[in-house]
mmCIF file of C-alpha atoms in Angstrom:
data_model
loop_
_atom_site.group_PDB
_atom_site.id
_atom_site.type_symbol
_atom_site.label_atom_id
_atom_site.label_comp_id
_atom_site.label_asym_id
_atom_site.label_seq_id
_atom_site.Cartn_x
_atom_site.Cartn_y
_atom_site.Cartn_z
ATOM 1 C CA MET A 1 230.642 152.287 -43.572
ATOM 2 C CA VAL A 2 231.072 149.004 -45.412
ATOM 3 C CA ASN A 3 231.059 148.166 -49.116
ATOM 4 C CA LEU A 4 229.040 145.273 -50.415
ATOM 5 C CA THR A 5 227.733 144.133 -53.780
ATOM 6 C CA ILE A 6 224.026 143.777 -54.423
ATOM 7 C CA ASN A 7 223.027 142.270 -57.786
ATOM 8 C CA GLY A 8 226.402 143.257 -59.229
ATOM 9 C CA LYS A 9 226.323 146.858 -58.001
ATOM 10 C CA VAL A 10 228.692 148.057 -55.274
ATOM 11 C CA VAL A 11 226.744 149.859 -52.561
ATOM 12 C CA GLN A 12 227.558 151.372 -49.195
ATOM 13 C CA ALA A 13 225.902 150.477 -45.940
ATOM 14 C CA GLU A 14 226.303 151.136 -42.253
ATOM 15 C CA GLU A 15 228.209 148.429 -40.421
ATOM 16 C CA GLY A 16 225.628 146.026 -38.990
ATOM 17 C CA GLU A 17 222.693 147.458 -40.950
ATOM 18 C CA VAL A 18 220.434 144.632 -42.077
ATOM 19 C CA LEU A 19 220.520 143.640 -45.740
ATOM 20 C CA LEU A 20 216.820 144.271 -46.341
ATOM 21 C CA SER A 21 217.110 147.954 -45.513
ATOM 22 C CA VAL A 22 220.083 148.308 -47.891
ATOM 23 C CA ILE A 23 218.156 146.410 -50.587
ATOM 24 C CA ARG A 24 215.083 148.605 -50.131
ATOM 25 C CA ARG A 25 217.259 151.736 -50.273
ATOM 26 C CA GLU A 26 218.540 150.526 -53.637
ATOM 27 C CA LYS A 27 214.896 150.264 -54.763
ATOM 28 C CA ILE A 28 215.164 146.534 -55.362
ATOM 29 C CA ASP A 29 211.864 144.753 -54.919
ATOM 30 C CA VAL A 30 212.158 141.973 -52.370
ATOM 31 C CA PRO A 31 208.905 140.723 -50.831
ATOM 32 C CA ALA A 32 208.448 140.728 -47.066
ATOM 33 C CA LEU A 33 205.220 140.385 -45.113
ATOM 34 C CA CYS A 34 206.356 140.484 -41.499
ATOM 35 C CA HIS A 35 208.722 143.449 -41.758
ATOM 36 C CA HIS A 36 208.127 146.938 -40.429
ATOM 37 C CA GLU A 37 210.691 149.695 -39.861
ATOM 38 C CA ALA A 38 209.163 150.557 -36.494
ATOM 39 C CA VAL A 39 209.837 147.188 -34.891
ATOM 40 C CA GLU A 40 212.751 144.826 -34.562
ATOM 41 C CA ALA A 41 213.139 142.375 -37.451
ATOM 42 C CA PHE A 42 211.535 139.032 -36.751
ATOM 43 C CA GLY A 43 212.219 136.759 -39.736
ATOM 44 C CA ALA A 44 208.778 135.154 -39.578
ATOM 45 C CA CYS A 45 207.613 135.130 -43.197
ATOM 46 C CA ARG A 46 210.959 134.068 -44.736
ATOM 47 C CA LEU A 47 210.054 135.763 -48.034
ATOM 48 C CA CYS A 48 212.965 138.212 -47.951
ATOM 49 C CA VAL A 49 215.421 135.326 -48.424
ATOM 50 C CA VAL A 50 218.499 136.252 -50.501
ATOM 51 C CA GLU A 51 221.632 134.501 -51.673
ATOM 52 C CA ILE A 52 224.892 135.636 -50.103
ATOM 53 C CA THR A 53 228.474 134.758 -50.864
ATOM 54 C CA ARG A 54 232.003 136.156 -50.560
ATOM 55 C CA GLN A 55 235.032 136.087 -52.817
ATOM 56 C CA GLU A 56 236.856 133.859 -50.343
ATOM 57 C CA TRP A 57 233.945 131.419 -50.029
ATOM 58 C CA ASP A 58 235.105 129.877 -53.281
ATOM 59 C CA GLY A 59 231.707 129.582 -54.972
ATOM 60 C CA TRP A 60 229.927 128.443 -51.834
ATOM 61 C CA CYS A 61 226.825 130.442 -50.977
ATOM 62 C CA ASP A 62 224.224 130.703 -48.277
ATOM 63 C CA TYR A 63 220.534 131.616 -48.176
ATOM 64 C CA VAL A 64 219.554 134.004 -45.418
ATOM 65 C CA THR A 65 216.581 136.179 -44.454
ATOM 66 C CA SER A 66 217.753 139.652 -45.431
ATOM 67 C CA CYS A 67 215.681 141.306 -42.693
ATOM 68 C CA LEU A 68 217.953 139.753 -40.064
ATOM 69 C CA TYR A 69 221.335 139.426 -41.781
ATOM 70 C CA PRO A 70 223.808 142.257 -41.115
ATOM 71 C CA ALA A 71 225.694 143.938 -43.934
ATOM 72 C CA SER A 72 229.471 143.525 -43.862
ATOM 73 C CA ASP A 73 232.451 144.395 -46.041
ATOM 74 C CA GLY A 74 232.858 142.272 -49.172
ATOM 75 C CA LEU A 75 229.486 140.571 -48.977
ATOM 76 C CA ILE A 76 228.030 139.653 -52.376
ATOM 77 C CA VAL A 77 224.227 139.562 -52.388
ATOM 78 C CA ASN A 78 221.926 138.266 -55.090
ATOM 79 C CA THR A 79 218.276 139.055 -54.463
ATOM 80 C CA HIS A 80 216.845 137.219 -57.443
ATOM 81 C CA ALA A 81 219.110 134.220 -58.085
ATOM 82 C CA ALA A 82 217.331 131.208 -59.581
ATOM 83 C CA LYS A 83 217.610 129.302 -56.286
ATOM 84 C CA VAL A 84 216.240 132.305 -54.362
ATOM 85 C CA ASN A 85 213.213 132.458 -56.659
ATOM 86 C CA ASP A 86 212.706 128.722 -56.159
ATOM 87 C CA LEU A 87 212.837 129.152 -52.394
ATOM 88 C CA ARG A 88 210.339 132.041 -52.483
ATOM 89 C CA LYS A 89 208.114 130.002 -54.760
ATOM 90 C CA THR A 90 208.044 127.195 -52.194
ATOM 91 C CA ILE A 91 207.261 129.671 -49.413
ATOM 92 C CA VAL A 92 204.347 131.290 -51.272
ATOM 93 C CA ASP A 93 203.153 127.804 -52.235
ATOM 94 C CA LEU A 94 203.018 126.886 -48.524
ATOM 95 C CA PHE A 95 201.304 130.175 -47.692
ATOM 96 C CA LEU A 96 198.743 129.507 -50.402
ATOM 97 C CA ALA A 97 198.036 126.062 -48.957
ATOM 98 C CA ARG A 98 197.260 127.576 -45.556
ATOM 99 C CA HIS A 99 195.479 130.712 -46.708
ATOM 100 C CA PRO A 100 193.841 129.781 -50.029
ATOM 101 C CA LYS A 101 191.303 132.624 -49.836
ATOM 102 C CA CYS A 102 193.647 135.419 -48.796
ATOM 103 C CA PRO A 103 193.754 138.058 -51.592
ATOM 104 C CA GLU A 104 197.228 139.323 -50.612
ATOM 105 C CA ILE A 105 198.662 135.798 -50.666
ATOM 106 C CA ILE A 106 196.929 134.926 -53.954
ATOM 107 C CA GLU A 107 198.396 138.045 -55.557
ATOM 108 C CA LEU A 108 201.882 137.383 -54.205
ATOM 109 C CA ALA A 109 201.744 133.744 -55.299
ATOM 110 C CA ALA A 110 200.711 134.786 -58.816
ATOM 111 C CA GLU A 111 203.804 137.022 -59.012
ATOM 112 C CA TYR A 112 205.864 133.884 -58.509
ATOM 113 C CA GLY A 113 203.807 131.883 -60.979
ATOM 114 C CA VAL A 114 201.980 129.870 -58.319
ATOM 115 C CA TYR A 115 198.296 129.755 -59.172
ATOM 116 C CA SER A 116 197.306 126.750 -57.114
ATOM 117 C CA THR A 117 199.154 125.155 -54.256
ATOM 118 C CA THR A 118 200.997 121.889 -54.708
ATOM 119 C CA TYR A 119 200.360 121.058 -51.047
ATOM 120 C CA GLN A 120 197.177 119.988 -49.356
ATOM 121 C CA THR A 121 194.896 122.987 -48.834
ATOM 122 C CA VAL A 122 193.770 123.890 -45.326
ATOM 123 C CA VAL A 123 190.011 124.067 -45.775
ATOM 124 C CA ASP A 124 188.909 125.976 -42.671
ATOM 125 C CA GLY A 125 192.005 128.173 -42.465
ATOM 126 C CA ASP A 126 191.862 131.908 -41.846
ATOM 127 C CA ASN A 127 193.957 134.706 -43.334
ATOM 128 C CA CYS A 128 196.322 135.135 -40.388
ATOM 129 C CA ILE A 129 199.871 134.147 -41.360
ATOM 130 C CA LEU A 130 200.964 134.350 -37.687
ATOM 131 C CA CYS A 131 203.828 136.715 -38.471
ATOM 132 C CA GLY A 132 203.173 138.489 -35.179
ATOM 133 C CA LEU A 133 203.563 141.950 -36.729
ATOM 134 C CA CYS A 134 200.362 143.129 -35.029
ATOM 135 C CA THR A 135 201.533 142.043 -31.580
ATOM 136 C CA ARG A 136 204.995 143.538 -32.090
ATOM 137 C CA ILE A 137 203.515 146.815 -33.278
ATOM 138 C CA CYS A 138 201.092 146.845 -30.347
ATOM 139 C CA ASP A 139 204.074 146.362 -28.009
ATOM 140 C CA ARG A 140 205.902 149.154 -29.820
ATOM 141 C CA MET A 141 202.916 151.437 -29.365
ATOM 142 C CA GLY A 142 203.276 150.658 -25.671
ATOM 143 C CA PHE A 143 199.878 149.025 -25.190
ATOM 144 C CA HIS A 144 200.717 145.296 -25.090
ATOM 145 C CA ALA A 145 197.020 144.627 -25.660
ATOM 146 C CA ILE A 146 197.311 141.526 -27.848
ATOM 147 C CA SER A 147 199.720 138.605 -28.086
ATOM 148 C CA THR A 148 200.106 135.248 -29.724
ATOM 149 C CA VAL A 149 198.250 132.598 -27.788
ATOM 150 C CA GLY A 150 198.853 128.858 -27.716
ATOM 151 C CA ARG A 151 201.312 127.125 -29.980
ATOM 152 C CA GLY A 152 201.595 124.770 -32.916
ATOM 153 C CA HIS A 153 198.350 124.209 -34.815
ATOM 154 C CA GLY A 154 196.323 126.086 -32.238
ATOM 155 C CA LYS A 155 198.425 129.235 -32.260
ATOM 156 C CA GLU A 156 196.539 132.445 -32.866
ATOM 157 C CA VAL A 157 196.620 136.160 -32.204
ATOM 158 C CA SER A 158 194.273 137.095 -29.414
ATOM 159 C CA PRO A 159 193.659 139.516 -26.567
ATOM 160 C CA PRO A 160 194.361 138.083 -23.102
ATOM 161 C CA LEU A 161 191.793 135.579 -21.788
ATOM 162 C CA HIS A 162 190.027 135.803 -25.194
ATOM 163 C CA LYS A 163 188.107 138.794 -23.860
ATOM 164 C CA ALA A 164 187.991 142.434 -24.918
ATOM 165 C CA PRO A 165 191.551 143.627 -24.234
ATOM 166 C CA PRO A 166 191.696 146.040 -21.277
ATOM 167 C CA ASP A 167 194.850 147.748 -22.598
ATOM 168 C CA CYS A 168 193.589 148.352 -26.149
ATOM 169 C CA THR A 169 192.956 151.984 -27.083
ATOM 170 C CA GLY A 170 191.543 151.302 -30.544
ATOM 171 C CA CYS A 171 194.553 152.920 -32.229
ATOM 172 C CA LEU A 172 194.170 150.462 -35.143
ATOM 173 C CA ALA A 173 197.946 150.086 -35.553
ATOM 174 C CA CYS A 174 197.516 146.287 -35.539
ATOM 175 C CA ALA A 175 194.744 146.153 -38.121
ATOM 176 C CA GLN A 176 196.199 148.687 -40.504
ATOM 177 C CA ASN A 177 199.660 147.080 -40.515
ATOM 178 C CA CYS A 178 198.425 143.506 -40.884
ATOM 179 C CA PRO A 179 199.965 142.261 -44.143
ATOM 180 C CA THR A 180 196.913 140.137 -44.923
ATOM 181 C CA SER A 181 194.179 142.483 -43.622
ATOM 182 C CA PHE A 182 193.077 139.788 -41.211
ATOM 183 C CA ILE A 183 192.265 141.944 -38.185
ATOM 184 C CA GLU A 184 188.707 143.152 -38.515
ATOM 185 C CA TYR A 185 187.235 146.351 -37.179
ATOM 186 C CA SER A 186 184.195 148.416 -37.894
ATOM 187 C CA ALA A 187 183.378 152.052 -37.431
ATOM 188 C CA ALA A 188 179.783 153.217 -37.407
ATOM 189 C CA LYS A 189 177.696 155.949 -35.784
ATOM 190 C CA GLY A 190 180.515 157.449 -33.779
ATOM 191 C CA PHE A 191 181.866 154.151 -32.459
ATOM 192 C CA LEU A 192 184.775 151.942 -33.418
ATOM 193 C CA THR A 193 184.774 148.234 -32.631
ATOM 194 C CA ILE A 194 187.920 146.129 -32.656
ATOM 195 C CA TRP A 195 188.803 142.977 -30.690
ATOM 196 C CA ASP A 196 185.190 143.002 -29.411
ATOM 197 C CA LYS A 197 185.822 146.310 -27.677
ATOM 198 C CA LYS A 198 183.759 149.389 -28.469
ATOM 199 C CA PHE A 199 185.340 152.844 -28.505
ATOM 200 C CA GLU A 200 183.862 156.293 -28.793
ATOM 201 C CA LEU A 201 185.225 158.163 -31.806
ATOM 202 C CA LEU A 202 186.091 161.843 -31.711
ATOM 203 C CA LYS A 203 184.349 164.075 -34.239
ATOM 204 C CA CYS A 204 186.103 166.891 -36.045
ATOM 205 C CA SER A 205 184.653 170.155 -34.782
ATOM 206 C CA GLY A 206 185.178 171.623 -38.263
ATOM 207 C CA CYS A 207 183.626 169.122 -40.668
ATOM 208 C CA GLY A 208 182.116 166.521 -38.373
ATOM 209 C CA LYS A 209 184.267 163.683 -39.771
ATOM 210 C CA GLU A 210 185.090 160.904 -37.321
ATOM 211 C CA THR A 211 188.767 160.824 -36.369
ATOM 212 C CA ILE A 212 190.565 158.711 -33.756
ATOM 213 C CA THR A 213 189.152 157.098 -30.633
ATOM 214 C CA LYS A 214 188.744 159.229 -27.543
ATOM 215 C CA VAL A 215 190.782 156.774 -25.444
ATOM 216 C CA PHE A 216 193.682 156.893 -27.912
ATOM 217 C CA ALA A 217 193.581 160.705 -28.049
ATOM 218 C CA GLU A 218 193.617 160.864 -24.247
ATOM 219 C CA HIS A 219 196.557 158.459 -24.180
ATOM 220 C CA LEU A 220 198.508 160.614 -26.649
ATOM 221 C CA CYS A 221 197.696 163.751 -24.655
ATOM 222 C CA GLN A 222 199.055 162.162 -21.515
ATOM 223 C CA GLU A 223 202.089 160.376 -22.976
ATOM 224 C CA ARG A 224 203.163 162.903 -25.598
ATOM 225 C CA LYS A 225 201.940 166.072 -23.878
ATOM 226 C CA ILE A 226 199.785 167.017 -26.860
ATOM 227 C CA PRO A 227 196.876 169.352 -26.018
ATOM 228 C CA PHE A 228 193.502 167.602 -26.358
ATOM 229 C CA GLU A 229 192.212 170.372 -28.643
ATOM 230 C CA TYR A 230 194.634 169.104 -31.293
ATOM 231 C CA PHE A 231 192.504 165.979 -31.715
ATOM 232 C CA GLN A 232 189.184 167.784 -31.859
ATOM 233 C CA ILE A 233 189.832 168.799 -35.417
ATOM 234 C CA CYS A 234 190.761 166.582 -38.384
ATOM 235 C CA ASP A 235 193.930 166.903 -40.488
ATOM 236 C CA GLU A 236 192.131 168.481 -43.431
ATOM 237 C CA CYS A 237 190.534 171.134 -41.248
ATOM 238 C CA HIS A 238 193.924 171.679 -39.568
ATOM 239 C CA ARG A 239 195.405 172.497 -42.967
ATOM 240 C CA LYS A 240 192.529 174.797 -43.885
ATOM 241 C CA GLN A 241 192.927 176.534 -40.540
ATOM 242 C CA LEU A 242 196.671 176.814 -41.084
ATOM 243 C CA ALA A 243 196.144 178.412 -44.532
ATOM 244 C CA ALA A 244 193.740 180.923 -42.996
ATOM 245 C CA THR A 245 196.219 181.694 -40.225
ATOM 246 C CA MET A 246 199.027 182.133 -42.759
ATOM 247 C CA GLY A 247 196.786 184.577 -44.692
ATOM 248 C CA GLU A 248 196.222 186.550 -41.511
ATOM 249 C CA ILE A 249 199.945 186.634 -40.696
ATOM 250 C CA THR A 250 200.748 187.845 -44.226
ATOM 251 C CA SER A 251 198.230 190.669 -43.925
ATOM 252 C CA TRP A 252 199.741 191.636 -40.529
ATOM 253 C CA ASP A 253 203.186 191.653 -42.105
ATOM 254 C CA ARG A 254 201.915 193.850 -44.920
ATOM 255 C CA GLU A 255 200.335 196.227 -42.419
ATOM 256 C CA ALA A 256 203.548 196.326 -40.383
ATOM 257 C CA ALA A 257 205.605 197.066 -43.533
ATOM 258 C CA SER A 258 203.383 199.917 -44.694
ATOM 259 C CA MET B 1 184.226 131.870 -11.063
ATOM 260 C CA ASN B 2 185.764 133.099 -7.865
ATOM 261 C CA HIS B 3 188.692 131.349 -6.348
ATOM 262 C CA ASP B 4 190.440 131.677 -3.067
ATOM 263 C CA LEU B 5 193.346 133.882 -4.020
ATOM 264 C CA SER B 6 194.697 134.219 -0.503
ATOM 265 C CA LYS B 7 197.642 131.968 -1.325
ATOM 266 C CA LEU B 8 198.904 134.247 -4.073
ATOM 267 C CA PRO B 9 200.802 136.826 -1.947
ATOM 268 C CA GLY B 10 202.806 133.976 -0.387
ATOM 269 C CA ILE B 11 203.759 132.745 -3.844
ATOM 270 C CA PHE B 12 204.736 136.232 -5.037
ATOM 271 C CA ASP B 13 206.916 136.691 -1.943
ATOM 272 C CA ARG B 14 209.117 133.773 -3.005
ATOM 273 C CA TYR B 15 210.431 135.542 -6.097
ATOM 274 C CA PRO B 16 211.787 138.948 -7.070
ATOM 275 C CA LYS B 17 209.005 141.120 -8.507
ATOM 276 C CA HIS B 18 210.376 141.003 -12.003
ATOM 277 C CA GLN B 19 209.385 139.754 -15.444
ATOM 278 C CA GLN B 20 211.959 136.963 -15.119
ATOM 279 C CA SER B 21 209.996 135.379 -12.259
ATOM 280 C CA LEU B 22 206.916 134.886 -14.460
ATOM 281 C CA ILE B 23 207.292 131.180 -15.236
ATOM 282 C CA ALA B 24 208.348 130.282 -11.695
ATOM 283 C CA VAL B 25 205.309 132.107 -10.278
ATOM 284 C CA LEU B 26 202.938 130.476 -12.773
ATOM 285 C CA GLN B 27 204.384 127.041 -11.937
ATOM 286 C CA ASP B 28 203.741 127.615 -8.237
ATOM 287 C CA ILE B 29 200.189 128.822 -8.882
ATOM 288 C CA GLN B 30 199.569 125.788 -11.091
ATOM 289 C CA LYS B 31 200.859 123.523 -8.311
ATOM 290 C CA GLU B 32 198.732 125.230 -5.672
ATOM 291 C CA TYR B 33 195.434 125.346 -7.593
ATOM 292 C CA GLN B 34 195.977 122.535 -10.151
ATOM 293 C CA PHE B 35 195.311 125.183 -12.807
ATOM 294 C CA LEU B 36 195.735 128.902 -13.482
ATOM 295 C CA PRO B 37 192.622 130.861 -12.491
ATOM 296 C CA CYS B 38 191.978 133.956 -14.637
ATOM 297 C CA GLU B 39 192.063 136.206 -11.569
ATOM 298 C CA ALA B 40 195.466 134.790 -10.650
ATOM 299 C CA LEU B 41 196.796 135.667 -14.110
ATOM 300 C CA GLU B 42 195.559 139.230 -13.724
ATOM 301 C CA GLU B 43 197.097 139.481 -10.266
ATOM 302 C CA THR B 44 200.414 138.052 -11.553
ATOM 303 C CA ALA B 45 200.482 140.618 -14.354
ATOM 304 C CA ARG B 46 199.856 143.410 -11.852
ATOM 305 C CA VAL B 47 202.397 142.286 -9.236
ATOM 306 C CA LEU B 48 205.223 141.408 -11.643
ATOM 307 C CA ASP B 49 204.448 144.439 -13.823
ATOM 308 C CA VAL B 50 204.202 142.288 -16.966
ATOM 309 C CA PRO B 51 201.481 143.010 -19.550
ATOM 310 C CA LEU B 52 198.500 140.676 -19.126
ATOM 311 C CA SER B 53 198.795 139.715 -22.795
ATOM 312 C CA LYS B 54 202.319 138.388 -22.143
ATOM 313 C CA VAL B 55 201.195 136.435 -19.085
ATOM 314 C CA PHE B 56 198.407 134.885 -21.155
ATOM 315 C CA SER B 57 200.796 134.144 -24.010
ATOM 316 C CA VAL B 58 203.187 132.273 -21.701
ATOM 317 C CA SER B 59 200.447 130.414 -19.840
ATOM 318 C CA THR B 60 198.915 129.137 -23.072
ATOM 319 C CA PHE B 61 202.282 128.244 -24.610
ATOM 320 C CA TYR B 62 203.393 125.597 -22.128
ATOM 321 C CA ASN B 63 201.520 122.321 -21.749
ATOM 322 C CA ALA B 64 202.457 122.286 -18.075
ATOM 323 C CA PHE B 65 199.986 125.110 -17.523
ATOM 324 C CA SER B 66 196.239 124.664 -17.683
ATOM 325 C CA LEU B 67 193.642 127.423 -17.747
ATOM 326 C CA HIS B 68 190.832 125.090 -16.821
ATOM 327 C CA PRO B 69 190.332 123.350 -13.484
ATOM 328 C CA ARG B 70 191.792 119.875 -13.533
ATOM 329 C CA GLY B 71 190.733 116.806 -11.629
ATOM 330 C CA GLU B 72 192.223 115.615 -8.359
ATOM 331 C CA LYS B 73 193.719 112.771 -10.349
ATOM 332 C CA VAL B 74 195.390 113.629 -13.621
ATOM 333 C CA LEU B 75 195.773 110.505 -15.749
ATOM 334 C CA ARG B 76 198.440 111.064 -18.360
ATOM 335 C CA VAL B 77 198.411 108.389 -21.019
ATOM 336 C CA CYS B 78 201.709 108.201 -22.843
ATOM 337 C CA VAL B 79 201.051 107.975 -26.569
ATOM 338 C CA GLY B 80 204.705 108.112 -27.624
ATOM 339 C CA THR B 81 205.939 105.700 -30.274
ATOM 340 C CA THR B 82 206.720 102.756 -28.002
ATOM 341 C CA CYS B 83 203.537 103.087 -25.953
ATOM 342 C CA HIS B 84 201.570 103.524 -29.173
ATOM 343 C CA ILE B 85 202.926 100.253 -30.549
ATOM 344 C CA ARG B 86 202.171 98.515 -27.277
ATOM 345 C CA GLY B 87 198.549 99.601 -27.205
ATOM 346 C CA ALA B 88 198.339 103.096 -25.685
ATOM 347 C CA ALA B 89 195.330 103.870 -27.897
ATOM 348 C CA GLN B 90 193.310 101.019 -26.372
ATOM 349 C CA ILE B 91 194.215 102.132 -22.858
ATOM 350 C CA GLN B 92 193.223 105.685 -23.667
ATOM 351 C CA GLU B 93 189.933 104.440 -25.108
ATOM 352 C CA GLN B 94 189.207 102.339 -22.044
ATOM 353 C CA LEU B 95 189.869 105.218 -19.637
ATOM 354 C CA GLU B 96 187.828 107.599 -21.793
ATOM 355 C CA SER B 97 184.835 105.265 -21.889
ATOM 356 C CA GLN B 98 185.074 104.475 -18.153
ATOM 357 C CA LEU B 99 185.111 108.163 -17.189
ATOM 358 C CA ASN B 100 182.909 109.239 -20.099
ATOM 359 C CA ILE B 101 185.244 112.088 -21.077
ATOM 360 C CA LYS B 102 187.757 112.586 -23.877
ATOM 361 C CA ALA B 103 191.480 113.188 -23.499
ATOM 362 C CA GLY B 104 192.065 116.794 -22.443
ATOM 363 C CA GLU B 105 188.788 116.884 -20.496
ATOM 364 C CA THR B 106 187.905 116.726 -16.822
ATOM 365 C CA THR B 107 184.982 114.877 -15.212
ATOM 366 C CA PRO B 108 182.225 117.247 -14.011
ATOM 367 C CA ASP B 109 182.888 116.232 -10.382
ATOM 368 C CA LEU B 110 186.515 117.411 -10.801
ATOM 369 C CA LYS B 111 187.832 113.999 -9.771
ATOM 370 C CA PHE B 112 189.625 112.933 -12.959
ATOM 371 C CA THR B 113 191.377 114.498 -15.915
ATOM 372 C CA ILE B 114 192.696 112.522 -18.868
ATOM 373 C CA GLU B 115 195.585 113.877 -20.863
ATOM 374 C CA THR B 116 197.830 112.413 -23.499
ATOM 375 C CA VAL B 117 201.563 113.067 -23.529
ATOM 376 C CA GLY B 118 204.255 112.516 -26.129
ATOM 377 C CA CYS B 119 206.988 110.422 -24.590
ATOM 378 C CA VAL B 120 207.810 110.305 -20.913
ATOM 379 C CA GLY B 121 211.118 108.487 -21.336
ATOM 380 C CA ALA B 122 209.940 105.271 -19.712
ATOM 381 C CA CYS B 123 209.690 103.199 -22.892
ATOM 382 C CA ALA B 124 210.968 100.056 -21.147
ATOM 383 C CA LYS B 125 207.729 100.081 -19.156
ATOM 384 C CA ALA B 126 205.455 100.788 -22.131
ATOM 385 C CA PRO B 127 202.575 101.299 -22.247
ATOM 386 C CA VAL B 128 202.815 103.845 -19.473
ATOM 387 C CA VAL B 129 200.133 105.798 -17.630
ATOM 388 C CA ILE B 130 201.098 108.441 -15.092
ATOM 389 C CA VAL B 131 198.633 109.150 -12.338
ATOM 390 C CA ASN B 132 199.563 112.482 -10.819
ATOM 391 C CA GLU B 133 203.282 111.933 -10.237
ATOM 392 C CA ARG B 134 203.297 108.148 -10.151
ATOM 393 C CA TYR B 135 204.259 106.011 -13.133
ATOM 394 C CA TYR B 136 202.392 102.775 -13.940
ATOM 395 C CA GLY B 137 203.600 100.309 -16.536
ATOM 396 C CA PRO B 138 203.340 98.095 -18.386
ATOM 397 C CA VAL B 139 199.612 98.757 -18.143
ATOM 398 C CA LYS B 140 196.913 96.421 -19.423
ATOM 399 C CA VAL B 141 193.466 97.551 -20.544
ATOM 400 C CA SER B 142 192.003 95.615 -17.616
ATOM 401 C CA ASP B 143 194.164 97.630 -15.183
ATOM 402 C CA TYR B 144 191.859 100.658 -15.449
ATOM 403 C CA LYS B 145 190.355 100.057 -11.987
ATOM 404 C CA LYS B 146 193.788 100.104 -10.400
ATOM 405 C CA LEU B 147 194.623 103.345 -12.235
ATOM 406 C CA LEU B 148 191.413 105.062 -11.175
ATOM 407 C CA ARG B 149 191.833 103.891 -7.598
ATOM 408 C CA GLY B 150 195.613 104.346 -7.413
ATOM 409 C CA LYS B 151 197.190 107.176 -5.473
#
């Protein structure tokens, strides 16, 4: 364990643990768009920038992305120093220039007092900030269905060959973890469509509600050795079933006791 | 589009069947076919056991790789600073109007492709045009015939 100071408070952290996880544990609000506990830190959005210094640095300080910087003994961290706020303001300003219509970016920018960008606005821009969280999460899920394609101005997130991705199972991990809700999907009449690929949805045998895609359920059955029946019923019905089962067990117990 | 993929096994045999061979394999395929056919990308992914998305990501990242068929003659017009000052834009324009295609495109008969490149490190010869592997410079606008004919 190491001792470090965050905003004046001495806190403990594991040696090598990244600053952002210590900061989050201390319930300090530091913005980050590209971060997710499930995947390796990437440092793409730069918003989690913090000021660091040490006693022996003699007043000198550095500005680092807290999602990548490891905690160490004697480190003094300031998450909301004036310079840090300035840096974040510049970052959200740049984001706003590229994604002027993105609700998440507009909201974040407003928190930093940026209501219109000071840079030239990208007129035909989309809402993808190219943080690559979707592709990293897809890799983590083990599907590797999407990746970043091209580079520079033309860079984008896309399935291979710009066609419906063969390895996609419609798990929706990409879309539901996208910090700017850019990845579109639609579910209607028992089918889910994402990345131009159509998937059959399973229906809960209890209430008829649509649950996950059949392909994803089959994948989980195979990889995680979960019986397929588990996916034929939704979570709510599972709980109802469980309550009923518990009632039965209690009555058995009562019978056994008497 | 179907392409003769019979040369692929020979290329795969040159390298260990490992993710690390990806760029080397793609370079050899590019050299063999002048571009990367989709089927070849799929085959590479299968043989090297690399996700297709990663193969696609790498092959779109590097300018050395092309996903579209390129002409027998690839005319690379250097538009780096020195060449720019010495009239690269006019040379590009002349070649584009002669072949009736824009930079980055290929003639329908697959004879010529025009590309622009940053700097090729031959500023002393600016403006430079590279036809396949051969460097020409300093090039004049009126030299277009020589460039289109040249080997």
